[in-house]
Every structure is written in structure tokens, then in C-alpha cells.
PDB file of C-alpha atoms in Angstrom:
ATOM      1  CA  UNK A 227       5.251  28.999  12.969  1.00 58.00           C
ATOM      2  CA  UNK A 228       3.893  25.680  14.069  1.00 63.00           C
ATOM      3  CA  UNK A 229       2.215  25.252  10.694  1.00 67.00           C
ATOM      4  CA  UNK A 230       5.609  25.890   8.912  1.00 72.00           C
ATOM      5  CA  UNK A 231       7.389  23.435  11.124  1.00 77.00           C
ATOM      6  CA  UNK A 232       4.675  20.675  10.457  1.00 75.00           C
ATOM      7  CA  UNK A 233       4.925  21.308   6.729  1.00 76.00           C
ATOM      8  CA  UNK A 234       8.659  20.995   6.878  1.00 77.00           C
ATOM      9  CA  UNK A 235       8.343  17.862   8.909  1.00 77.00           C
ATOM     10  CA  UNK A 236       6.001  16.313   6.342  1.00 80.00           C
ATOM     11  CA  UNK A 237       8.348  17.418   3.496  1.00 80.00           C
ATOM     12  CA  UNK A 238      11.287  15.850   5.235  1.00 79.00           C
ATOM     13  CA  UNK A 239       9.287  12.667   5.911  1.00 76.00           C
ATOM     14  CA  UNK A 240       8.452  12.384   2.261  1.00 77.00           C
ATOM     15  CA  UNK A 241      12.036  12.901   1.121  1.00 75.00           C
ATOM     16  CA  UNK A 242      13.360  10.487   3.717  1.00 71.00           C
ATOM     17  CA  UNK A 243      11.470   7.607   2.285  1.00 71.00           C
ATOM     18  CA  UNK A 244      13.069   8.203  -1.094  1.00 69.00           C
ATOM     19  CA  UNK A 245       9.986   8.346  -3.503  1.00 67.00           C
ATOM     20  CA  UNK A 246       7.716   5.915  -1.630  1.00 73.00           C
ATOM     21  CA  UNK A 247       5.153   8.664  -0.850  1.00 79.00           C
ATOM     22  CA  UNK A 248       4.145  11.119  -3.546  1.00 82.00           C
ATOM     23  CA  UNK A 249       2.776  13.524  -0.876  1.00 86.00           C
ATOM     24  CA  UNK A 250       1.842  13.552   2.714  1.00 86.00           C
ATOM     25  CA  UNK A 251      -0.869  15.862   4.013  1.00 90.00           C
ATOM     26  CA  UNK A 252      -3.027  16.562   7.088  1.00 89.00           C
ATOM     27  CA  UNK A 253      -6.803  17.230   6.755  1.00 91.00           C
ATOM     28  CA  UNK A 254      -8.749  18.855   9.647  1.00 89.00           C
ATOM     29  CA  UNK A 255     -12.101  17.633  10.716  1.00 82.00           C
ATOM     30  CA  UNK A 256     -13.794  20.151   8.528  1.00 87.00           C
ATOM     31  CA  UNK A 257     -12.109  18.718   5.200  1.00 90.00           C
ATOM     32  CA  UNK A 258      -9.514  21.344   4.886  1.00 92.00           C
ATOM     33  CA  UNK A 259      -5.877  20.604   4.203  1.00 91.00           C
ATOM     34  CA  UNK A 260      -4.018  22.317   7.016  1.00 88.00           C
ATOM     35  CA  UNK A 261      -0.535  21.129   6.333  1.00 86.00           C
ATOM     36  CA  UNK A 262       1.239  19.302   3.515  1.00 87.00           C
ATOM     37  CA  UNK A 263       4.619  18.231   2.130  1.00 87.00           C
ATOM     38  CA  UNK A 264       3.605  20.250  -0.908  1.00 85.00           C
ATOM     39  CA  UNK A 265       2.643  23.686   0.407  1.00 83.00           C
ATOM     40  CA  UNK A 266       0.269  24.406  -2.594  1.00 87.00           C
ATOM     41  CA  UNK A 267      -2.188  21.967  -1.124  1.00 88.00           C
ATOM     42  CA  UNK A 268      -2.778  23.918   2.136  1.00 88.00           C
ATOM     43  CA  UNK A 269      -6.058  25.403   2.326  1.00 90.00           C
ATOM     44  CA  UNK A 270      -7.662  23.279  -0.266  1.00 92.00           C
ATOM     45  CA  UNK A 271     -10.844  21.098   0.510  1.00 93.00           C
ATOM     46  CA  UNK A 272     -10.252  17.340   0.398  1.00 91.00           C
ATOM     47  CA  UNK A 273     -13.161  14.892   0.182  1.00 86.00           C
ATOM     48  CA  UNK A 274     -12.015  11.541   1.423  1.00 82.00           C
ATOM     49  CA  UNK A 275     -12.510   8.595  -0.974  1.00 82.00           C
ATOM     50  CA  UNK A 276     -14.347   5.572   0.112  1.00 83.00           C
ATOM     51  CA  UNK A 277     -11.968   3.132   2.076  1.00 83.00           C
ATOM     52  CA  UNK A 278     -10.948   0.046   0.211  1.00 79.00           C
ATOM     53  CA  UNK A 279      -9.505  -1.556   3.455  1.00 79.00           C
ATOM     54  CA  UNK A 280      -9.764  -0.282   7.032  1.00 81.00           C
ATOM     55  CA  UNK A 281      -8.614  -1.585  10.394  1.00 79.00           C
ATOM     56  CA  UNK A 282      -8.454  -0.612  14.007  1.00 78.00           C
ATOM     57  CA  UNK A 283      -5.392  -1.417  15.985  1.00 73.00           C
ATOM     58  CA  UNK A 284      -4.641  -0.303  19.700  1.00 74.00           C
ATOM     59  CA  UNK A 285      -7.647   2.138  19.568  1.00 75.00           C
ATOM     60  CA  UNK A 286      -6.360   3.764  16.328  1.00 76.00           C
ATOM     61  CA  UNK A 287      -8.162   3.588  12.975  1.00 80.00           C
ATOM     62  CA  UNK A 288      -6.401   3.099   9.672  1.00 81.00           C
ATOM     63  CA  UNK A 289      -7.656   3.145   6.128  1.00 84.00           C
ATOM     64  CA  UNK A 290      -6.285   2.428   2.556  1.00 81.00           C
ATOM     65  CA  UNK A 291      -7.921   3.953  -0.452  1.00 80.00           C
ATOM     66  CA  UNK A 292      -7.485   3.218  -4.128  1.00 74.00           C
ATOM     67  CA  UNK A 293      -7.210   6.576  -6.053  1.00 66.00           C
ATOM     68  CA  UNK A 294      -7.600   4.968  -9.420  1.00 66.00           C
ATOM     69  CA  UNK A 295      -9.072   1.731 -10.851  1.00 62.00           C
ATOM     70  CA  UNK A 296      -5.731   0.085 -11.569  1.00 58.00           C
ATOM     71  CA  UNK A 297      -4.268   0.517  -7.993  1.00 56.00           C
ATOM     72  CA  UNK A 298      -1.499   2.729  -9.286  1.00 68.00           C
ATOM     73  CA  UNK A 299      -2.215   5.268  -6.557  1.00 77.00           C
ATOM     74  CA  UNK A 300      -3.012   4.298  -2.971  1.00 81.00           C
ATOM     75  CA  UNK A 301      -3.834   6.670  -0.086  1.00 85.00           C
ATOM     76  CA  UNK A 302      -3.022   5.446   3.384  1.00 87.00           C
ATOM     77  CA  UNK A 303      -4.678   7.470   6.293  1.00 89.00           C
ATOM     78  CA  UNK A 304      -4.916   7.315   9.900  1.00 87.00           C
ATOM     79  CA  UNK A 305      -6.628   9.391  12.556  1.00 86.00           C
ATOM     80  CA  UNK A 306      -4.898  12.135  14.474  1.00 85.00           C
ATOM     81  CA  UNK A 307      -6.268  11.867  18.007  1.00 82.00           C
ATOM     82  CA  UNK A 308      -7.308  14.952  20.077  1.00 82.00           C
ATOM     83  CA  UNK A 309      -5.707  14.062  23.334  1.00 80.00           C
ATOM     84  CA  UNK A 310      -7.432  16.792  25.215  1.00 85.00           C
ATOM     85  CA  UNK A 311     -11.200  16.299  24.188  1.00 82.00           C
ATOM     86  CA  UNK A 312     -10.716  12.461  23.353  1.00 77.00           C
ATOM     87  CA  UNK A 313     -11.997  13.181  19.820  1.00 80.00           C
ATOM     88  CA  UNK A 314     -10.267  13.613  16.390  1.00 82.00           C
ATOM     89  CA  UNK A 315      -8.261  16.474  15.167  1.00 84.00           C
ATOM     90  CA  UNK A 316      -8.253  15.139  11.631  1.00 86.00           C
ATOM     91  CA  UNK A 317      -6.556  12.640   9.528  1.00 89.00           C
ATOM     92  CA  UNK A 318      -2.836  12.101   8.259  1.00 88.00           C
ATOM     93  CA  UNK A 319      -2.741  10.838   4.555  1.00 90.00           C
ATOM     94  CA  UNK A 320       0.202   9.529   2.567  1.00 89.00           C
ATOM     95  CA  UNK A 321      -0.143   9.005  -1.215  1.00 87.00           C
ATOM     96  CA  UNK A 322       1.746   5.927  -2.407  1.00 82.00           C
ATOM     97  CA  UNK A 323       2.500   5.499  -6.108  1.00 75.00           C
ATOM     98  CA  UNK A 324       2.091   1.944  -7.295  1.00 67.00           C
ATOM     99  CA  UNK A 325       5.299   1.988  -9.208  1.00 68.00           C
ATOM    100  CA  UNK A 326       7.079   2.488  -5.896  1.00 69.00           C
ATOM    101  CA  UNK A 327       5.676  -0.786  -4.588  1.00 72.00           C
ATOM    102  CA  UNK A 328       6.814  -2.534  -7.763  1.00 75.00           C
ATOM    103  CA  UNK A 329      10.295  -1.109  -7.347  1.00 75.00           C
ATOM    104  CA  UNK A 330      10.404  -2.532  -3.826  1.00 75.00           C
ATOM    105  CA  UNK A 331       9.555  -5.967  -5.274  1.00 79.00           C
ATOM    106  CA  UNK A 332      12.142  -5.552  -8.084  1.00 78.00           C
ATOM    107  CA  UNK A 333      14.907  -4.608  -5.466  1.00 75.00           C
ATOM    108  CA  UNK A 334      14.429  -8.114  -3.871  1.00 67.00           C
ATOM    109  CA  UNK A 335      14.794 -10.105  -7.099  1.00 70.00           C
ATOM    110  CA  UNK A 336      17.965 -11.178  -8.789  1.00 65.00           C
ATOM    111  CA  UNK A 337      18.387  -8.769 -11.646  1.00 63.00           C
ATOM    112  CA  UNK A 338      20.579 -11.327 -13.496  1.00 61.00           C
ATOM    113  CA  UNK A 339      17.752 -13.874 -13.792  1.00 62.00           C
ATOM    114  CA  UNK A 340      15.091 -13.111 -16.292  1.00 62.00           C
ATOM    115  CA  UNK A 341      12.771 -15.842 -14.792  1.00 71.00           C
ATOM    116  CA  UNK A 342      12.164 -14.381 -11.381  1.00 76.00           C
ATOM    117  CA  UNK A 343       8.914 -12.661 -10.717  1.00 78.00           C
ATOM    118  CA  UNK A 344       7.152 -11.201  -7.534  1.00 81.00           C
ATOM    119  CA  UNK A 345       3.720 -10.028  -6.787  1.00 81.00           C
ATOM    120  CA  UNK A 346       1.637  -9.036  -3.725  1.00 81.00           C
ATOM    121  CA  UNK A 347      -2.008 -10.490  -3.650  1.00 78.00           C
ATOM    122  CA  UNK A 348      -4.778  -9.239  -1.444  1.00 78.00           C
ATOM    123  CA  UNK A 349      -7.070 -11.800   0.277  1.00 75.00           C
ATOM    124  CA  UNK A 350      -9.286 -11.806  -2.785  1.00 74.00           C
ATOM    125  CA  UNK A 351      -6.497 -12.766  -5.106  1.00 72.00           C
ATOM    126  CA  UNK A 352      -6.207  -9.468  -6.804  1.00 73.00           C
ATOM    127  CA  UNK A 353      -2.732  -8.123  -7.601  1.00 75.00           C
ATOM    128  CA  UNK A 354      -1.713  -5.077  -5.345  1.00 76.00           C
ATOM    129  CA  UNK A 355       1.820  -4.795  -6.745  1.00 77.00           C
ATOM    130  CA  UNK A 356       3.726  -6.660  -9.518  1.00 78.00           C
ATOM    131  CA  UNK A 357       7.402  -6.759 -10.302  1.00 79.00           C
ATOM    132  CA  UNK A 358       8.279  -5.012 -13.622  1.00 75.00           C
ATOM    133  CA  UNK A 359       9.213  -8.236 -15.342  1.00 74.00           C
ATOM    134  CA  UNK A 360       6.002  -9.768 -14.483  1.00 73.00           C
ATOM    135  CA  UNK A 361       3.980  -6.751 -15.524  1.00 70.00           C
ATOM    136  CA  UNK A 362       5.438  -7.165 -19.025  1.00 70.00           C
ATOM    137  CA  UNK A 363       3.869 -10.871 -19.244  1.00 64.00           C
ATOM    138  CA  UNK A 364       0.222 -11.401 -20.071  1.00 60.00           C
ATOM    139  CA  UNK A 365      -1.101 -11.079 -16.636  1.00 55.00           C
ATOM    140  CA  UNK A 366      -4.757 -11.961 -15.457  1.00 50.00           C
ATOM    141  CA  UNK A 367      -6.293  -9.131 -13.397  1.00 47.00           C
ATOM    142  CA  UNK A 368      -7.751 -11.614 -10.960  1.00 47.00           C
ATOM    143  CA  UNK A 369      -5.441 -14.273  -9.423  1.00 57.00           C
ATOM    144  CA  UNK A 370      -8.151 -16.248  -7.642  1.00 61.00           C
ATOM    145  CA  UNK A 371      -6.850 -19.408  -9.387  1.00 65.00           C
ATOM    146  CA  UNK A 372      -3.285 -19.015  -7.993  1.00 67.00           C
ATOM    147  CA  UNK A 373      -4.502 -17.956  -4.633  1.00 66.00           C
ATOM    148  CA  UNK A 374      -6.580 -21.207  -4.315  1.00 71.00           C
ATOM    149  CA  UNK A 375      -3.354 -23.174  -4.673  1.00 72.00           C
ATOM    150  CA  UNK A 376      -1.899 -21.397  -1.574  1.00 72.00           C
ATOM    151  CA  UNK A 377      -3.540 -23.781   1.138  1.00 69.00           C
ATOM    152  CA  UNK A 378      -1.060 -22.959   3.969  1.00 68.00           C
ATOM    153  CA  UNK A 379       0.246 -19.786   5.457  1.00 71.00           C
ATOM    154  CA  UNK A 380       3.489 -20.148   3.384  1.00 71.00           C
ATOM    155  CA  UNK A 381       4.906 -22.897   1.274  1.00 71.00           C
ATOM    156  CA  UNK A 382       5.681 -23.642  -2.462  1.00 69.00           C
ATOM    157  CA  UNK A 383       4.340 -25.743  -5.414  1.00 67.00           C
ATOM    158  CA  UNK A 384       5.045 -26.486  -9.043  1.00 70.00           C
ATOM    159  CA  UNK A 385       2.571 -25.177 -11.597  1.00 66.00           C
ATOM    160  CA  UNK A 386       1.843 -24.590 -15.258  1.00 61.00           C
ATOM    161  CA  UNK A 387       1.643 -20.917 -14.261  1.00 59.00           C
ATOM    162  CA  UNK A 388      -1.193 -18.880 -15.911  1.00 58.00           C
ATOM    163  CA  UNK A 389       1.082 -15.883 -15.356  1.00 60.00           C
ATOM    164  CA  UNK A 390       3.890 -16.679 -17.893  1.00 61.00           C
ATOM    165  CA  UNK A 391       2.606 -19.818 -19.747  1.00 65.00           C
ATOM    166  CA  UNK A 392       5.284 -22.113 -18.502  1.00 68.00           C
ATOM    167  CA  UNK A 393       5.971 -24.428 -15.550  1.00 73.00           C
ATOM    168  CA  UNK A 394       7.385 -22.702 -12.701  1.00 73.00           C
ATOM    169  CA  UNK A 395       8.173 -23.006  -8.849  1.00 75.00           C
ATOM    170  CA  UNK A 396       5.917 -20.686  -6.874  1.00 76.00           C
ATOM    171  CA  UNK A 397       6.953 -19.750  -3.379  1.00 79.00           C
ATOM    172  CA  UNK A 398       4.551 -17.777  -1.115  1.00 81.00           C
ATOM    173  CA  UNK A 399       4.000 -16.440   2.266  1.00 82.00           C
ATOM    174  CA  UNK A 400       1.133 -14.691   3.987  1.00 81.00           C
ATOM    175  CA  UNK A 401       1.656 -11.553   5.967  1.00 80.00           C
ATOM    176  CA  UNK A 402       1.513 -12.414   9.592  1.00 77.00           C
ATOM    177  CA  UNK A 403       1.012  -8.752  10.565  1.00 75.00           C
ATOM    178  CA  UNK A 404       3.200  -6.476  12.689  1.00 73.00           C
ATOM    179  CA  UNK A 405       3.410  -5.798  16.447  1.00 73.00           C
ATOM    180  CA  UNK A 406      -0.141  -7.275  17.244  1.00 74.00           C
ATOM    181  CA  UNK A 407      -1.818  -6.270  14.094  1.00 75.00           C
ATOM    182  CA  UNK A 408      -3.042  -9.316  12.317  1.00 77.00           C
ATOM    183  CA  UNK A 409      -2.819  -7.813   8.805  1.00 75.00           C
ATOM    184  CA  UNK A 410      -5.185  -8.171   5.895  1.00 78.00           C
ATOM    185  CA  UNK A 411      -4.245 -11.665   4.600  1.00 77.00           C
ATOM    186  CA  UNK A 412      -1.980 -10.391   1.904  1.00 81.00           C
ATOM    187  CA  UNK A 413       0.471 -12.752   0.314  1.00 82.00           C
ATOM    188  CA  UNK A 414       3.859 -12.346  -1.441  1.00 83.00           C
TER     189      UNK A 414
END
């Protein structure tokens, strides 16, 4: 009964975030999926991919893994602590579709303006998420040149943008983190 309630909770969580998460599941310490928003995953073995980014905050560890080379699928995970033995019960995983991140960027742009673009860059200048209109432009896979122009935590500048081959105003801001977590140095 507990397993069914946990699976229903994960399914409700997935539904409640309206397509952001493709699936949510729990992996026990012995690499078996013990609960999932998609019941067909329960009982299967899961081998954790190598973390792309990891962090510890308030004694909890978190990781982000890329499930494909293009970053179209990301896997966020966090440890489920065992409050009795002070160890780990397993990990909670949430698969994030890259298109969902792009749709979040699109929602913030003025849909009537064809010259507005948004992207999220990691601290190496690689694009993590790109708005739909920008994705249709010839886009370099590595944005280190653009990142180098961002010398402050936030600001703006004019440039002959390599992204769309025209002069444009670029505004940017670095993530300042959340509730004491310093973040990964990503920029919007």
C-alpha cells in the first residue's frame, strides 16, 4: 500500500508540473527502481549516469546528468536520507525534457516580436536551453565569446551578435542561487 501511495504521489507530482518532468522515480541503494510515476519502470535496474554537475547544500547532495549529447534530456537527482541509520535509502530522480526548458524561455518573451531571443548558458559558455526562435538561427555550440563579454554579474551591451549575424542589445544576469545555495554560475 505504501508503494502504491508513493507511486501515485510521484505521478501527481509529474502531472502537477505540467510537462516539465518526463518521469520521476526512486532508486534504492541496490540500483532497483522501487517507485515511479510510470509504473512500468518499477522493478527494473537503473545504472546512474556520470554526473555533469553536482553540489551539496545543507548536508544534501544533488546531481544533474545529461542523458544525451545535445542536452535535450537532463536527469536531476537527490539523495533520500535514511533518518534512522544516518545513511542513504536511495535517490530520487526527475527526468527533464530540454524542450520544456526552452518553452519556459519562450513563455517569457514577447511573442509579437520576432527579434527577441533567450538562452541559458552554463559557466563554460555552453548553451543549456535556447528559446525556439534562437534555435532556428545558426547557433554556435559553444558561447565562450559571448560569455567573455559578460564581465559583471548582470548588465547589457551592444554587439554584432554571432548568434543572429546582426547588431543587437544583449542583457544578461547570473543566477545568484536560491536560499543559501550559490548556484552554478549559469547566466540567462
